[in-house]
Amino acid sequence: MQSIGEKMNNNYKASISDKYKAVVIGGSAGSFQSITKILSIIPSDFPLPMFLCLHRLKHVRNGFVEALSIKSNKVIVEPYDKESIKRGGVYLAPANYHMCLDLGNTLSLATDELVNNSRPAIDLTFDTSAYVYREKLVGILLSGANKDGAAGMARVKEKNGLTIVQDPEESMINAMPNAALAATEIDLVLKVDEIIDFLLLLHQKVKNV
Amino acid sequence: MNQVPEKEIEIAELRKLTQVIKDKYDFEFKDYAMSSFKRRIKRILELYKFKTVDKLVEVLESTPEFFEEFLSEITVNVTEMFRDPTFWKVLREQIIPNILLNHDKISIWHAGCSSGEEVFSMAIMLREMEVLDKAKIIATDIDTAIINKAKLGTYSLKNMDLNSKNYEKAMGKATLQKYYQESGNEAILDKSLVQNVSYRRHDLVKGGVFSKFDLVLCRNVMIYFNQSLQNDVLIKLHESLFKYGYLVIGSKESLIWCDISNKFIVVNNEEKIYKKVKD
Ligand SMILES: C[S@@+](CC[C@H](N)C(=O)[O-])C[C@H]1O[C@@H](n2cnc3c(N)ncnc32)[C@H](O)[C@@H]1O
């Protein structure tokens, strides 16, 4: 008999494709360790840009990107407004700003109202990434305490991007993946190690594209 | 945002909308950053229960009185007193003294002043430096309603917590409470601080250069513009500065990729303070 893990494995291997052009990751309380783990394993030549929107303290400008960078092979930047998206760049939404994508390879920051009680809001980063990358986007939602990201995931799905959530069983704070599962069709429900495995396989596929 | 995404607003609809606004009201929104402009429009549709962008266009065409309201809703007015406290520290310790080294007057323009917290912050700082009477301050915004709020100088008490924290980090001399009186849920700021401030409506996009300044603050305004509009507006801001005057932008904005960046030098990169060195 096949274990659930193995089934999942086959499942996510089938989803790997060189059509993907970007990865967007959302998370909040409880996802810090997962995200540092992911970043510690992603190789420095992973070519797709990655957009990270993680809930964070609103009035602490410094320290977060440094903490995330300690184990990362990649340089993580908190972009300036209208910064161009580079191949392989990793972009973290700055404290107290929404981070959105605009056509023409551009990141835009904004300070309008909180969305789902959050700024940066995962929904906005996901929504605008889906608009720009459409079916070429991989959306990954990690654990977290509210429903932010669910509507964004629905948008990724609507544009035929790939939707992945962290297995709610893996985390105590699972409101976020559960809300996404309720809001839309999720292609893959993976544990963090499987998400990493997925990204490594994706790396093999896309690195020469 | 609802769980299930509604129909997305199309670029063509936005084009039509901005064209109508331009033709009828002479304001130009076509070069606002698409992602946030779209979100503002979506918010307005929800707020007024308009089903489509076409409906909004129709109302704008038929009801001129609605336009000012529209303008208020389309703009993002989020602001704080002493926003980015470390910036105010540098301003107080370095920039203002530097300007006053060579001049006995100082002219300041708050471009995109919103509800005026930034203006009050400036006035408080200058008063504490005992140079407020040397300052000529002009504060402008595109949104008349928000300018009226700025003139009123009355803010919700619940914002004063953050404002006070910022003040303490930036100034640390007294407490912010010294500068306002509580009345119900509101904080009424000391009007004598801004008695010499001139508030007016001015549109950075279509408006011209109207004066020259030693210090221009245009913080968290241009992030709502696309790159080409940022370039155009920066040319006007540059022209509005005396040579060796200072320009300050928001902490997550940058001049690096703007055409005009070679006419400025970076004075403080962390706080986004630039100095005009070429005409
Ligand atoms: C987020 S507030 C910034 C307030 C303050 N400078 C700060 O940093 O806290 C942006 C302001 O820019 C104004 N604005 C937007 N477009 C403008 C334009 N074309 N001309 C002048 N002001 C504009 C808005 O009305 C709003 O009040």
CSV table of N, CA, C and O and ligand atoms in Angstrom, one decimal, chain A residues 111, chain B residues 32 75-80 83 112 114 118 141-143 146 202-205 219-221 224-225, ligand 1:
chain,number,residue,atom,x,y,z
A,111,THR,N,0.2,52.3,1.0
A,111,THR,CA,-0.1,52.3,2.4
A,111,THR,C,-1.6,52.5,2.6
A,111,THR,O,-2.0,53.0,3.7
B,32,TYR,N,-1.6,56.8,-12.7
B,32,TYR,CA,-1.5,56.3,-11.4
B,32,TYR,C,-1.1,54.8,-11.5
B,32,TYR,O,-1.5,54.2,-12.5
B,75,THR,N,-8.1,59.0,-3.4
B,75,THR,CA,-6.7,59.2,-2.8
B,75,THR,C,-6.6,58.5,-1.5
B,75,THR,O,-7.6,58.2,-0.8
B,76,VAL,N,-5.4,58.1,-1.2
B,76,VAL,CA,-5.0,57.4,0.1
B,76,VAL,C,-4.5,58.5,1.0
B,76,VAL,O,-3.4,59.1,0.8
B,77,ASN,N,-5.2,58.7,2.1
B,77,ASN,CA,-4.8,59.8,3.0
B,77,ASN,C,-4.1,59.3,4.3
B,77,ASN,O,-3.8,60.1,5.2
B,78,VAL,N,-3.8,58.0,4.4
B,78,VAL,CA,-3.1,57.5,5.6
B,78,VAL,C,-1.9,58.3,6.0
B,78,VAL,O,-1.0,58.4,5.1
B,79,THR,N,-1.8,58.8,7.2
B,79,THR,CA,-0.6,59.5,7.6
B,79,THR,C,-0.5,59.5,9.1
B,79,THR,O,-1.4,59.0,9.8
B,80,GLU,N,0.6,60.0,9.6
B,80,GLU,CA,0.9,60.0,11.0
B,80,GLU,C,1.7,61.3,11.4
B,80,GLU,O,2.3,61.8,10.5
B,83,ARG,N,5.9,60.7,11.3
B,83,ARG,CA,6.0,59.4,10.6
B,83,ARG,C,7.5,59.2,10.3
B,83,ARG,O,8.2,60.1,9.9
B,112,GLY,N,1.4,67.1,-1.0
B,112,GLY,CA,0.6,65.9,-0.6
B,112,GLY,C,0.6,65.9,0.9
B,112,GLY,O,1.0,64.9,1.5
B,114,SER,N,-2.0,65.7,3.0
B,114,SER,CA,-3.0,64.9,3.5
B,114,SER,C,-3.7,65.7,4.7
B,114,SER,O,-3.9,66.9,4.6
B,118,GLU,N,1.8,65.9,9.1
B,118,GLU,CA,3.2,66.2,8.8
B,118,GLU,C,3.5,67.6,9.0
B,118,GLU,O,4.6,68.0,9.4
B,141,ASP,N,-2.5,69.8,-1.3
B,141,ASP,CA,-3.0,68.4,-1.6
B,141,ASP,C,-4.0,68.6,-2.8
B,141,ASP,O,-4.5,69.7,-3.0
B,142,ILE,N,-4.2,67.5,-3.4
B,142,ILE,CA,-5.2,67.5,-4.5
B,142,ILE,C,-6.6,67.4,-4.0
B,142,ILE,O,-7.5,67.8,-4.7
B,143,ASP,N,-6.8,67.0,-2.7
B,143,ASP,CA,-8.1,66.7,-2.2
B,143,ASP,C,-8.5,67.8,-1.2
B,143,ASP,O,-8.0,68.0,-0.1
B,146,ILE,N,-9.6,66.9,2.4
B,146,ILE,CA,-8.5,66.6,3.3
B,146,ILE,C,-7.8,67.8,3.8
B,146,ILE,O,-7.3,67.9,4.9
B,202,HIS,N,-3.5,71.9,-4.7
B,202,HIS,CA,-2.6,71.9,-5.8
B,202,HIS,C,-2.4,70.4,-6.3
B,202,HIS,O,-2.3,69.5,-5.5
B,203,ASP,N,-2.5,70.2,-7.6
B,203,ASP,CA,-2.4,68.9,-8.2
B,203,ASP,C,-1.0,68.8,-8.8
B,203,ASP,O,-0.6,69.5,-9.6
B,204,LEU,N,-0.3,67.8,-8.2
B,204,LEU,CA,1.1,67.6,-8.7
B,204,LEU,C,1.2,67.2,-10.1
B,204,LEU,O,2.2,67.4,-10.8
B,205,VAL,N,0.1,66.6,-10.6
B,205,VAL,CA,0.2,66.0,-12.0
B,205,VAL,C,0.0,67.1,-13.0
B,205,VAL,O,0.8,67.3,-13.9
B,219,ARG,N,6.3,63.0,0.6
B,219,ARG,CA,6.5,61.7,1.1
B,219,ARG,C,5.2,60.9,1.0
B,219,ARG,O,4.1,61.3,1.3
B,220,ASN,N,5.4,59.7,0.5
B,220,ASN,CA,4.3,58.7,0.3
B,220,ASN,C,3.2,59.2,-0.6
B,220,ASN,O,2.0,58.9,-0.3
B,221,VAL,N,3.5,60.0,-1.6
B,221,VAL,CA,2.6,60.5,-2.5
B,221,VAL,C,2.8,59.9,-3.9
B,221,VAL,O,2.0,59.3,-4.5
B,224,TYR,N,1.9,56.3,-5.4
B,224,TYR,CA,0.6,56.0,-6.1
B,224,TYR,C,0.7,56.3,-7.6
B,224,TYR,O,-0.3,56.1,-8.3
B,225,PHE,N,1.9,56.7,-8.1
B,225,PHE,CA,2.1,57.0,-9.5
B,225,PHE,C,2.9,55.9,-10.2
B,225,PHE,O,3.7,55.3,-9.5
C,1,LIG,C1,-0.5,58.8,1.9
C,1,LIG,S1,-0.7,60.6,1.9
C,1,LIG,C2,0.8,61.2,2.4
C,1,LIG,C3,0.7,62.1,3.6
C,1,LIG,C4,2.1,62.6,4.2
C,1,LIG,N1,2.9,63.3,3.2
C,1,LIG,C5,2.8,61.4,4.8
C,1,LIG,O1,3.8,61.0,4.3
C,1,LIG,O2,2.3,60.9,5.8
C,1,LIG,C6,-0.8,60.9,0.2
C,1,LIG,C7,-1.5,62.2,-0.2
C,1,LIG,O3,-1.2,62.6,-1.5
C,1,LIG,C8,-2.3,63.2,-2.1
C,1,LIG,N2,-2.2,63.2,-3.5
C,1,LIG,C9,-2.5,62.1,-4.4
C,1,LIG,N3,-2.4,62.5,-5.7
C,1,LIG,C10,-2.0,63.8,-5.7
C,1,LIG,C11,-1.7,64.8,-6.7
C,1,LIG,N4,-1.8,64.4,-8.0
C,1,LIG,N5,-1.4,66.0,-6.3
C,1,LIG,C12,-1.3,66.3,-5.0
C,1,LIG,N6,-1.5,65.5,-4.0
C,1,LIG,C13,-1.9,64.2,-4.3
C,1,LIG,C14,-3.5,62.5,-1.5
C,1,LIG,O4,-4.7,63.2,-1.5
C,1,LIG,C15,-3.0,62.2,-0.1
C,1,LIG,O5,-3.5,63.1,0.8
